[in-house]
GROMACS .gro file of C-alpha atoms in nm:
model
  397
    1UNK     CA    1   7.252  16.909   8.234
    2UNK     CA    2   7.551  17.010   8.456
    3UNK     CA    3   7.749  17.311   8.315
    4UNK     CA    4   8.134  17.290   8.309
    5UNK     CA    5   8.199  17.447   8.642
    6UNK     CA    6   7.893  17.239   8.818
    7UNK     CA    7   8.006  16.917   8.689
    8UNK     CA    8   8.406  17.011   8.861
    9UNK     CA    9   8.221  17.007   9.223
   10UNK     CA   10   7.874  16.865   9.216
   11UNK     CA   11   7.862  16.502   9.371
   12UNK     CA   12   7.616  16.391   9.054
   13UNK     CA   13   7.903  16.437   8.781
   14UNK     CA   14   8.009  16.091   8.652
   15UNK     CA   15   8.385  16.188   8.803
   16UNK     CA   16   8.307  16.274   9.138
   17UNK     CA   17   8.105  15.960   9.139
   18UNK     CA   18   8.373  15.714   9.058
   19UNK     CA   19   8.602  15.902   9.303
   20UNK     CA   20   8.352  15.821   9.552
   21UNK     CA   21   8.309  15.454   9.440
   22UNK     CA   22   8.664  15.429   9.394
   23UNK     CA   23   8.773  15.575   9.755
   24UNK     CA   24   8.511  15.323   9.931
   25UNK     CA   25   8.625  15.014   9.733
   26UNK     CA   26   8.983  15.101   9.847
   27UNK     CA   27   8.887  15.077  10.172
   28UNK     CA   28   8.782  14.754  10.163
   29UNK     CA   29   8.995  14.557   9.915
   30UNK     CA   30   9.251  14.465  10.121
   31UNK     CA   31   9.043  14.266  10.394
   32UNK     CA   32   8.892  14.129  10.127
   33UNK     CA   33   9.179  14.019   9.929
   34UNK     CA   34   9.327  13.840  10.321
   35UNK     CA   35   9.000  13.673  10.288
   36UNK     CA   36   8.958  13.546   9.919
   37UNK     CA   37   9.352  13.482   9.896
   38UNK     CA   38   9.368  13.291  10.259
   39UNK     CA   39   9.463  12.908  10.078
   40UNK     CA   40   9.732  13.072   9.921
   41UNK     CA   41   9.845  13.289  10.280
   42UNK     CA   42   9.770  12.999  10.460
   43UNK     CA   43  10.087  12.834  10.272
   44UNK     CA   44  10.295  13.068  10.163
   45UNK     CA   45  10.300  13.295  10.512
   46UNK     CA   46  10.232  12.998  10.716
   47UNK     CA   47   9.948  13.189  10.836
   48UNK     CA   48   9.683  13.010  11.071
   49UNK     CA   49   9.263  13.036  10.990
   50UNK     CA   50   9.252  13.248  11.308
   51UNK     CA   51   9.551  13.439  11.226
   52UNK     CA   52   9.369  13.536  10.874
   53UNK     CA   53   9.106  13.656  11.093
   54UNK     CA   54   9.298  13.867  11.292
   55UNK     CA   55   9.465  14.038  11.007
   56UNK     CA   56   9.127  14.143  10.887
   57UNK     CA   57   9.064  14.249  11.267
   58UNK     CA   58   9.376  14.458  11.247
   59UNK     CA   59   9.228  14.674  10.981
   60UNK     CA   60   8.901  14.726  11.101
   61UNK     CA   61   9.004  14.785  11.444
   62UNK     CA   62   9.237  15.064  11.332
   63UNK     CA   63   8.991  15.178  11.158
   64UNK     CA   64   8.755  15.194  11.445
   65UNK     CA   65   9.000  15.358  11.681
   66UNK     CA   66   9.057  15.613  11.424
   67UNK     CA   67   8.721  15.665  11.249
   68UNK     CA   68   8.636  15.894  11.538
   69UNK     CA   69   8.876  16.137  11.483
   70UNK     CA   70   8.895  16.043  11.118
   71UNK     CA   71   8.540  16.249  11.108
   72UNK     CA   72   8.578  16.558  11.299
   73UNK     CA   73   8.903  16.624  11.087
   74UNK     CA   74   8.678  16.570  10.791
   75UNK     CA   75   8.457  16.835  10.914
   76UNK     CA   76   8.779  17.039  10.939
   77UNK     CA   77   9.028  16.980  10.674
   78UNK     CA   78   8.752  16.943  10.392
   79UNK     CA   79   8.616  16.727  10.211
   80UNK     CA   80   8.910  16.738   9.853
   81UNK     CA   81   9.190  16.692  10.116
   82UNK     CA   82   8.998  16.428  10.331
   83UNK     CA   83   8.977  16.222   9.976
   84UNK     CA   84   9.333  16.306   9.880
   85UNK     CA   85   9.449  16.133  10.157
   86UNK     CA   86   9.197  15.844  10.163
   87UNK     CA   87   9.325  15.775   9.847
   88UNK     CA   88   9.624  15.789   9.931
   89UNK     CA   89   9.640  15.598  10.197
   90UNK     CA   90   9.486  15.312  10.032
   91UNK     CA   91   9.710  15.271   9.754
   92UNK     CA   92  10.014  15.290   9.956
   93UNK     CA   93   9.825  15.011  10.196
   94UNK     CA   94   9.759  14.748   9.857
   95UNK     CA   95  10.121  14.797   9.763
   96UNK     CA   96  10.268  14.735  10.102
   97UNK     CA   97  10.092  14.384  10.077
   98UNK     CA   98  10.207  14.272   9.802
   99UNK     CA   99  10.536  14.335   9.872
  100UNK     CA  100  10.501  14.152  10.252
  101UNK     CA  101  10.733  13.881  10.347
  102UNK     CA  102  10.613  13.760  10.630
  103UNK     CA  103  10.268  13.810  10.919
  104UNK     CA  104  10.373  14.123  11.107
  105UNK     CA  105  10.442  14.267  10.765
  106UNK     CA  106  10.121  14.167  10.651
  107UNK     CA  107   9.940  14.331  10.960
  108UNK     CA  108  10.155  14.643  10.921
  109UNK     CA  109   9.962  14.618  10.581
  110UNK     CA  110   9.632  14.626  10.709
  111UNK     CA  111   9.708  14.860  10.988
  112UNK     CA  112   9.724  15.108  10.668
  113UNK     CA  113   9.442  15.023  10.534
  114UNK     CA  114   9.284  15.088  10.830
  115UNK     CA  115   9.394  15.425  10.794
  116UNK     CA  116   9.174  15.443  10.470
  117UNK     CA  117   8.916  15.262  10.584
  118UNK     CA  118   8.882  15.466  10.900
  119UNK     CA  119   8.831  15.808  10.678
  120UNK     CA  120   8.636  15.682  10.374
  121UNK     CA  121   8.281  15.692  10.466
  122UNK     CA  122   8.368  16.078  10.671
  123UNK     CA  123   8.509  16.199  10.345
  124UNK     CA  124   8.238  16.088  10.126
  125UNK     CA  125   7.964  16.126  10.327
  126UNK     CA  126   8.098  16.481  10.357
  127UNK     CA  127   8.126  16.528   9.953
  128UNK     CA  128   7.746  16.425   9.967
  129UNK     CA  129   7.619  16.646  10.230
  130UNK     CA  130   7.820  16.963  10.097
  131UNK     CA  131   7.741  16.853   9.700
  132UNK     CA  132   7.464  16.693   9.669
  133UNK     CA  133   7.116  16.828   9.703
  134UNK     CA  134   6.863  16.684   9.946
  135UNK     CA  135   6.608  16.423   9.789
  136UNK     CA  136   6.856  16.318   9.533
  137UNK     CA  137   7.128  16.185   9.795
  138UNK     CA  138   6.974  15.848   9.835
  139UNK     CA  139   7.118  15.697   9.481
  140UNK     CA  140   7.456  15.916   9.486
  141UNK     CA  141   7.507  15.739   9.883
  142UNK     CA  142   7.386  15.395   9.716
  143UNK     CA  143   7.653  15.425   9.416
  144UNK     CA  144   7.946  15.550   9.643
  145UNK     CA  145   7.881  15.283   9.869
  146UNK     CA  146   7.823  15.031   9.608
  147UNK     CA  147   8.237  15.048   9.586
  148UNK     CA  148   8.299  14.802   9.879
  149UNK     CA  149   8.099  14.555   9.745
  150UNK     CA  150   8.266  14.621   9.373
  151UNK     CA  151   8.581  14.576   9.639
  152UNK     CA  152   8.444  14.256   9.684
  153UNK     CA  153   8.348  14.138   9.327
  154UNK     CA  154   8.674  14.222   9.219
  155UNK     CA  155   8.894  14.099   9.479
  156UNK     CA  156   8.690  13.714   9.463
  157UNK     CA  157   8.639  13.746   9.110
  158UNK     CA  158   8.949  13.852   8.980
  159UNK     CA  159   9.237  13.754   9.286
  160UNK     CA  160   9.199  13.381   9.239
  161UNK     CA  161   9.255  13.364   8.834
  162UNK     CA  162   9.498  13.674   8.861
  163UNK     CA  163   9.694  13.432   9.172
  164UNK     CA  164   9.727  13.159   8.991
  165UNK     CA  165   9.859  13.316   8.688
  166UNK     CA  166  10.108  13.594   8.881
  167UNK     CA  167  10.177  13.489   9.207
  168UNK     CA  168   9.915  13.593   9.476
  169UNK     CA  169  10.188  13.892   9.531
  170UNK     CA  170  10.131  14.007   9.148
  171UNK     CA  171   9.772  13.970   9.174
  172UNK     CA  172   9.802  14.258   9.426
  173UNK     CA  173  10.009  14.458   9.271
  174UNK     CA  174   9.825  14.459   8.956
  175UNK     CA  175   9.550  14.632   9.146
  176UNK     CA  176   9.751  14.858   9.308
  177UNK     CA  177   9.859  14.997   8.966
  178UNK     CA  178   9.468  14.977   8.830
  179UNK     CA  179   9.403  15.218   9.147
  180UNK     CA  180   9.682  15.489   9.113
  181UNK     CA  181   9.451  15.697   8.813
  182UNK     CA  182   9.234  15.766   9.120
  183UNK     CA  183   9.484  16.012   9.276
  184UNK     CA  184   9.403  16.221   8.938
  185UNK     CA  185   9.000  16.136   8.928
  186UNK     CA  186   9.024  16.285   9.281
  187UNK     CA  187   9.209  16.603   9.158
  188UNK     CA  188   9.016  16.672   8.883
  189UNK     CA  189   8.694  16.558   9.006
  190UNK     CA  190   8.664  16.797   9.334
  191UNK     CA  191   8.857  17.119   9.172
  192UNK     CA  192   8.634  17.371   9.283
  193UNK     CA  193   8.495  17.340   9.610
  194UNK     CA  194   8.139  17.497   9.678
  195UNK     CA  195   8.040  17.744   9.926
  196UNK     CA  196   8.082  17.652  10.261
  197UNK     CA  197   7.692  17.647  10.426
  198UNK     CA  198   7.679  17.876  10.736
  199UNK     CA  199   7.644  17.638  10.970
  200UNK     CA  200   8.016  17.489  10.893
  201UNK     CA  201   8.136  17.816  11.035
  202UNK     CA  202   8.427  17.774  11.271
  203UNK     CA  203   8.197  17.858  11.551
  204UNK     CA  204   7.937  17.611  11.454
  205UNK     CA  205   7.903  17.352  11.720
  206UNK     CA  206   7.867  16.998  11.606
  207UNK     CA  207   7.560  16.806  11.738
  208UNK     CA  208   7.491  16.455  11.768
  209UNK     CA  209   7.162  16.373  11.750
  210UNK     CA  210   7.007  16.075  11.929
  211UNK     CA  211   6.908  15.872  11.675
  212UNK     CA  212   7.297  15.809  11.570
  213UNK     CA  213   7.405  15.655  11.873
  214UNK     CA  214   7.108  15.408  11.763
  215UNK     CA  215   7.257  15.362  11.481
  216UNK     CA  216   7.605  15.303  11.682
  217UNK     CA  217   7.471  15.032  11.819
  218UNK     CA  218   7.301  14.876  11.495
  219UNK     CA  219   7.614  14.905  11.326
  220UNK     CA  220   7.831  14.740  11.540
  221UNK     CA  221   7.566  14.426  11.586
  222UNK     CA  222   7.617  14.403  11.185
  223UNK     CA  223   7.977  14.470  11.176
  224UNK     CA  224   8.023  14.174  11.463
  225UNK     CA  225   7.863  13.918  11.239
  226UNK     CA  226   7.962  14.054  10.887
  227UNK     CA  227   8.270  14.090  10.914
  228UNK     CA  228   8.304  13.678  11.015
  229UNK     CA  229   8.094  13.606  10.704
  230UNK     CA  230   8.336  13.838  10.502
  231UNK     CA  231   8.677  13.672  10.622
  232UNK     CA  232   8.556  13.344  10.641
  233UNK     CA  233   8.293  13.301  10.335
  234UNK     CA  234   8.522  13.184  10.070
  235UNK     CA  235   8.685  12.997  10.300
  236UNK     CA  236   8.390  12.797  10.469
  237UNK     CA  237   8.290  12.759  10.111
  238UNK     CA  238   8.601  12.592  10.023
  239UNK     CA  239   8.665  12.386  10.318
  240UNK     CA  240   8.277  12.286  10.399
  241UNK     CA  241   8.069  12.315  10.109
  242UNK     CA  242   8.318  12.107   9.915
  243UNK     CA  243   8.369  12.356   9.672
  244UNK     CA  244   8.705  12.439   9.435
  245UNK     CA  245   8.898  12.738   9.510
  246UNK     CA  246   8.782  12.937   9.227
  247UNK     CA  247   8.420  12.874   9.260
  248UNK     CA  248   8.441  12.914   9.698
  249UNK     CA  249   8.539  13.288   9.549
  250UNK     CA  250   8.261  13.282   9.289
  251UNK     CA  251   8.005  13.303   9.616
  252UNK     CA  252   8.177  13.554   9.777
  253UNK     CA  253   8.168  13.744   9.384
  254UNK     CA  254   7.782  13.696   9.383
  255UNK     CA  255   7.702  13.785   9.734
  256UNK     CA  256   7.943  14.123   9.598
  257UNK     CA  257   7.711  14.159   9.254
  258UNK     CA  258   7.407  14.108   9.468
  259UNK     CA  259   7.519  14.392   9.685
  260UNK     CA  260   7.621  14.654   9.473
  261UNK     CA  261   7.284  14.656   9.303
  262UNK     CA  262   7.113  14.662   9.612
  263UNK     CA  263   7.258  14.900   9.785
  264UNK     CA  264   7.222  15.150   9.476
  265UNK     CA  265   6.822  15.038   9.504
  266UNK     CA  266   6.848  15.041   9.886
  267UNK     CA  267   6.966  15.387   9.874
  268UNK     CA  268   6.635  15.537   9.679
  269UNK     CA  269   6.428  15.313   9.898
  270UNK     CA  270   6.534  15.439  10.224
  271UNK     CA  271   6.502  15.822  10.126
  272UNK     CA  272   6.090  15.773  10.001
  273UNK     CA  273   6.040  15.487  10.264
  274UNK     CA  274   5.840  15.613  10.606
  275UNK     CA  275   6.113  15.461  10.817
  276UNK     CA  276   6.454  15.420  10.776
  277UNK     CA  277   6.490  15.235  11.114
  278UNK     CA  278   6.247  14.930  10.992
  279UNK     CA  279   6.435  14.906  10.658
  280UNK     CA  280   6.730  14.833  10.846
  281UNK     CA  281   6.560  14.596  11.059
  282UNK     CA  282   6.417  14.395  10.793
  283UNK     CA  283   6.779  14.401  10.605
  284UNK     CA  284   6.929  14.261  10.951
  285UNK     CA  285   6.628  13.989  10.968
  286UNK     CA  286   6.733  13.899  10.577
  287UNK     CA  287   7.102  13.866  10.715
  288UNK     CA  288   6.939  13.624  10.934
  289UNK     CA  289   6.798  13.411  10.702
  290UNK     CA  290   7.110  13.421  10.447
  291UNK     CA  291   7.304  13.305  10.741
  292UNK     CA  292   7.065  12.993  10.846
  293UNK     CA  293   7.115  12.906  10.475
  294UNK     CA  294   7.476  12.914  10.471
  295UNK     CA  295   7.458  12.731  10.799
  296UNK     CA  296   7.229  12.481  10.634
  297UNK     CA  297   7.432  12.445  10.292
  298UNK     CA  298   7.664  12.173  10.365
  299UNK     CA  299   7.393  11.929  10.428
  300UNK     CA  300   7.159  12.086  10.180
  301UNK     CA  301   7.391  12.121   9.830
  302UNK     CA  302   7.608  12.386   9.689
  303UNK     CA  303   7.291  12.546   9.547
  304UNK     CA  304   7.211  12.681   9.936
  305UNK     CA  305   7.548  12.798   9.969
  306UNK     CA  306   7.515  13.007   9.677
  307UNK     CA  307   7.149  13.123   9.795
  308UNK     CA  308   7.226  13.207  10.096
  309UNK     CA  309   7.561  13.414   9.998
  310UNK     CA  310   7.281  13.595   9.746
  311UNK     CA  311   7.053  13.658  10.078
  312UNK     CA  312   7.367  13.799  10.300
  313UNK     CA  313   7.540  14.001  10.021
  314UNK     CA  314   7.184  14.175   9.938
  315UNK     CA  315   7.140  14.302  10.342
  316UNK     CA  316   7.467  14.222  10.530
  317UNK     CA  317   7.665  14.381  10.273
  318UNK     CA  318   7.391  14.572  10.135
  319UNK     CA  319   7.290  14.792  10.454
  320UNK     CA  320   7.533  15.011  10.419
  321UNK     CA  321   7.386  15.286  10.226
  322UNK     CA  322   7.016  15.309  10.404
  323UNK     CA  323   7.284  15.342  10.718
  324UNK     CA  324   7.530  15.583  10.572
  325UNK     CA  325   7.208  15.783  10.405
  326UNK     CA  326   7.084  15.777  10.800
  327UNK     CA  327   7.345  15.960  10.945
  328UNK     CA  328   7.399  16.200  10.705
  329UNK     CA  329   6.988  16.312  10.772
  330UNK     CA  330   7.028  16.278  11.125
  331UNK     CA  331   7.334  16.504  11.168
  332UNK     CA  332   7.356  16.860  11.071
  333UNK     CA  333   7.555  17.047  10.844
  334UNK     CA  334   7.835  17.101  11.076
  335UNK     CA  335   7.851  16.760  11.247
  336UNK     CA  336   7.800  16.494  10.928
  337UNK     CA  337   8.165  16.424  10.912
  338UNK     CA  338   8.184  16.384  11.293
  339UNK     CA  339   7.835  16.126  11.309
  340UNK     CA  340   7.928  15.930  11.040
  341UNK     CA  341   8.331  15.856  11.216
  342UNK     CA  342   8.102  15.722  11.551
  343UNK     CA  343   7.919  15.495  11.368
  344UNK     CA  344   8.184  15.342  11.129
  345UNK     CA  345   8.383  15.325  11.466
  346UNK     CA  346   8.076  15.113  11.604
  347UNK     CA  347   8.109  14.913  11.325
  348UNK     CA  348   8.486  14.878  11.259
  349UNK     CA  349   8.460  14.772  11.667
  350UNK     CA  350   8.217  14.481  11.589
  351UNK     CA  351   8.409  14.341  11.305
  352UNK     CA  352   8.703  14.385  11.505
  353UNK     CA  353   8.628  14.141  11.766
  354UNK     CA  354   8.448  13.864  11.594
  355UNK     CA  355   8.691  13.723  11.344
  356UNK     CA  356   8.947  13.595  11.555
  357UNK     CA  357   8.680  13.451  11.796
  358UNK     CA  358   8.558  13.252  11.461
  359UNK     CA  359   8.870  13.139  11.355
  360UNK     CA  360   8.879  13.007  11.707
  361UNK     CA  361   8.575  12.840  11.709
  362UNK     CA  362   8.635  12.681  11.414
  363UNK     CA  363   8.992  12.600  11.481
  364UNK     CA  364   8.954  12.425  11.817
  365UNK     CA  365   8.607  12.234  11.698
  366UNK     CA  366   8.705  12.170  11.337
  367UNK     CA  367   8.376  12.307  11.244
  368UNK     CA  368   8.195  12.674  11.147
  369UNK     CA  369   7.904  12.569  11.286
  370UNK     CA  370   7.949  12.743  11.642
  371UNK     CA  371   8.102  13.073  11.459
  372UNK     CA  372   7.733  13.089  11.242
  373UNK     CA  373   7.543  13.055  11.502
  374UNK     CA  374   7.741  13.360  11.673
  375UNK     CA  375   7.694  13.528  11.363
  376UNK     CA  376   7.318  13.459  11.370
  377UNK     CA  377   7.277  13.613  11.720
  378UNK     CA  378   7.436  13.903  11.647
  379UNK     CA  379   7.177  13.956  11.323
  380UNK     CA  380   6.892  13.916  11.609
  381UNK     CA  381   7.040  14.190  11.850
  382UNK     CA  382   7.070  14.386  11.538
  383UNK     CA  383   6.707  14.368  11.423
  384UNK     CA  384   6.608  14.457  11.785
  385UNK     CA  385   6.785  14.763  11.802
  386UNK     CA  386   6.588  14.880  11.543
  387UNK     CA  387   6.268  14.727  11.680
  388UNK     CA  388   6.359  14.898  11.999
  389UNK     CA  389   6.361  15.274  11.864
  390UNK     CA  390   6.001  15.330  11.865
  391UNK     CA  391   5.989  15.266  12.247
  392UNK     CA  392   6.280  15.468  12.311
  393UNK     CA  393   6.273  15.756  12.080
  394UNK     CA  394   5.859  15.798  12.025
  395UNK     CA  395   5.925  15.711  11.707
  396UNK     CA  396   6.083  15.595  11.459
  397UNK     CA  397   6.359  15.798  11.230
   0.00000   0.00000   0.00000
């Protein structure tokens, strides 16, 4: 039982919990909401399917440009004031698309966003590494990172019926307004910061261990191929698995729900399991079956599409806590902050240049299938980076 002045700074009170969950969905709503509300951009804005793409490319490549930096000022500034901002950030980013008129608006938007995204995982990681003790941080990364796949339930699930009723610009801002009570979670939540360990000394030198630079390269294998299957799901669902508008976001809602429970689970797996590199591998050969289904759904039946959105949200969207739980055990106390911005920059890269390439694809054949198959290789290069660390570490972290 946490006492009053435990529960204002430990990262297992309920509060700093849905801070955490809170900060990491509002990192990724607003790609999310480009892709789930792209028939009605596509109209309104006069946006083009690649265009789409490359607004959700805007945000993760600012975020990937500034995730570096993003984590050694982390390490720095602190972990409250890191989460302030985050929060921040974010809201201000939601509420500057709904309000945008026109494309370079709308990237402005994102360019935000990517602000927040780029310092979401640094911050939280950080409140985890500094809060949490070790052998329970498994479920506490799980449920923080569990909020950009609520991100995603909410944003399919609730964007379409809240679009048609309001205006795709009132949809927004209605969840710009449901955010703003996080500004005071945050407040409250991280009052009292604990003791700073001795190793986050101003003369303590941050390392980067080997093994994350592995993980730089896992991450931005996943991030090239799920961040096409993030833009583009609802989409492809609309356009080639024949389905309406509100049930094309009802797979992206499932693959969301699928995700959120399994990175909780994935979380507490990964911290008892012998290796954390061959869980990831076997989440990125599960991405890789998700996305032959999906590739396979319009001549197989809706029911495939909605199978293999299940398979893809429960490891592409779901890897992200055995990864984020990864870094924070392979950096030390002075450099978690600083490992976690190089590997959400790996990331943030790899969904950076995909999308637009996609909406290419598919724009000059008039067909996804040459975009899955891209996003199919990129699952296999993932799995072998994992497969490859036991030949070039001795082992496997």
């Amino acid at each position: 039982m946490l006492t009053t002045a435990r529960a204002s700074h430990d990262a297992r009170s309920p509060l700093v919990l849905g801070v955490l969950t809170t900060a990491m969905a509002l990192a990724t709503l607003p790609a999310t909401a480009v892709g789930v509300l792209a028939p009605f951009l596509l109209v309104d804005l006069g946006i083009t399917r690649a265009g789409i793409g490359s607004l959700v490319a805007l945000s993760a490549g600012v975020a990937g440009v500034l995730s570096p930096l993003a984590g050694r000022l982390v390490d720095r500034v602190g972990d409250r004031t890191a989460l302030l901002l985050v929060v921040g950030i974010g809201i201000v980013g939601l509420a500057a698309m709904a309000g945008a008129p026109s494309w370079p608006v709308m990237a402005v938007a994102l360019a935000v966003s990517g602000v927040c995204r780029a310092g979401s995982n640094p911050a939280t990681n950080r409140v985890i590494a500094t809060r949490a003790p070790r052998g329970q941080r498994g479920w506490i990364t799980g449920v923080k990172q569990s909020g950009e796949t609520l991100a995603v339930v909410v944003g399919a699930g609730l964007l379409p019926a809240l679009a048609l009723a309001l205006g795709w610009r009132g949809a927004l801002l209605a969840l710009t307004i449901a955010t703003l009570p996080a500004i005071w979670a945050t407040l409250r939540g991280l009052a009292a910061a604990p003791p700073r360990p001795a190793a986050d000394t101003p003369r303590a030198r941050a390392h980067v261990r080997p093994a994350v630079y592995c993980l730089m390269a896992y991450s931005f294998a996943m991030g090239a191929s799920g961040g096409c299957v993030s833009a583009y799901l609802p989409l492809y669902a609309h356009e080639s698995g024949g389905l309406g508008v509100a049930a094309a976001g009802g797979v992206m809602v499932l693959a969301g729900v699928v995700a959120t429970f399994c990175r909780i689970a994935w979380g507490r797996v990964a911290e008892v399991a012998p290796s954390t590199a061959g869980t990831l591998r076997h989440l990125a050969e599960l991405a890789l079956l998700g996305t032959i289904v999906l590739l396979l759904a319009p001549h197989i039946g809706p029911a495939a599409m909605w199978v293999g959105a299940a398979l893809w949200g429960a490891s592409g969207l779901g890897f992200g806590s055995v990864c984020m739980l990864a870094v924070m055990e392979e950096s030390d106390d002075a450099s978690t902050g600083k490992g976690t911005g190089l590997v959400v920059f790996s990331f943030a890269i790899g969904s950076t240049l995909t999308p637009p390439l996609f909406g290419y694809l598919t724009d000059s054949t008039d067909s996804y299938l040459s975009g899955l198959v891209l996003v199919a290789a990129w699952y296999v290069v993932a799995a072998g980076v994992m497969l490859s660390t036991r030949t070039r570490f001795g082992r496997q972290f």
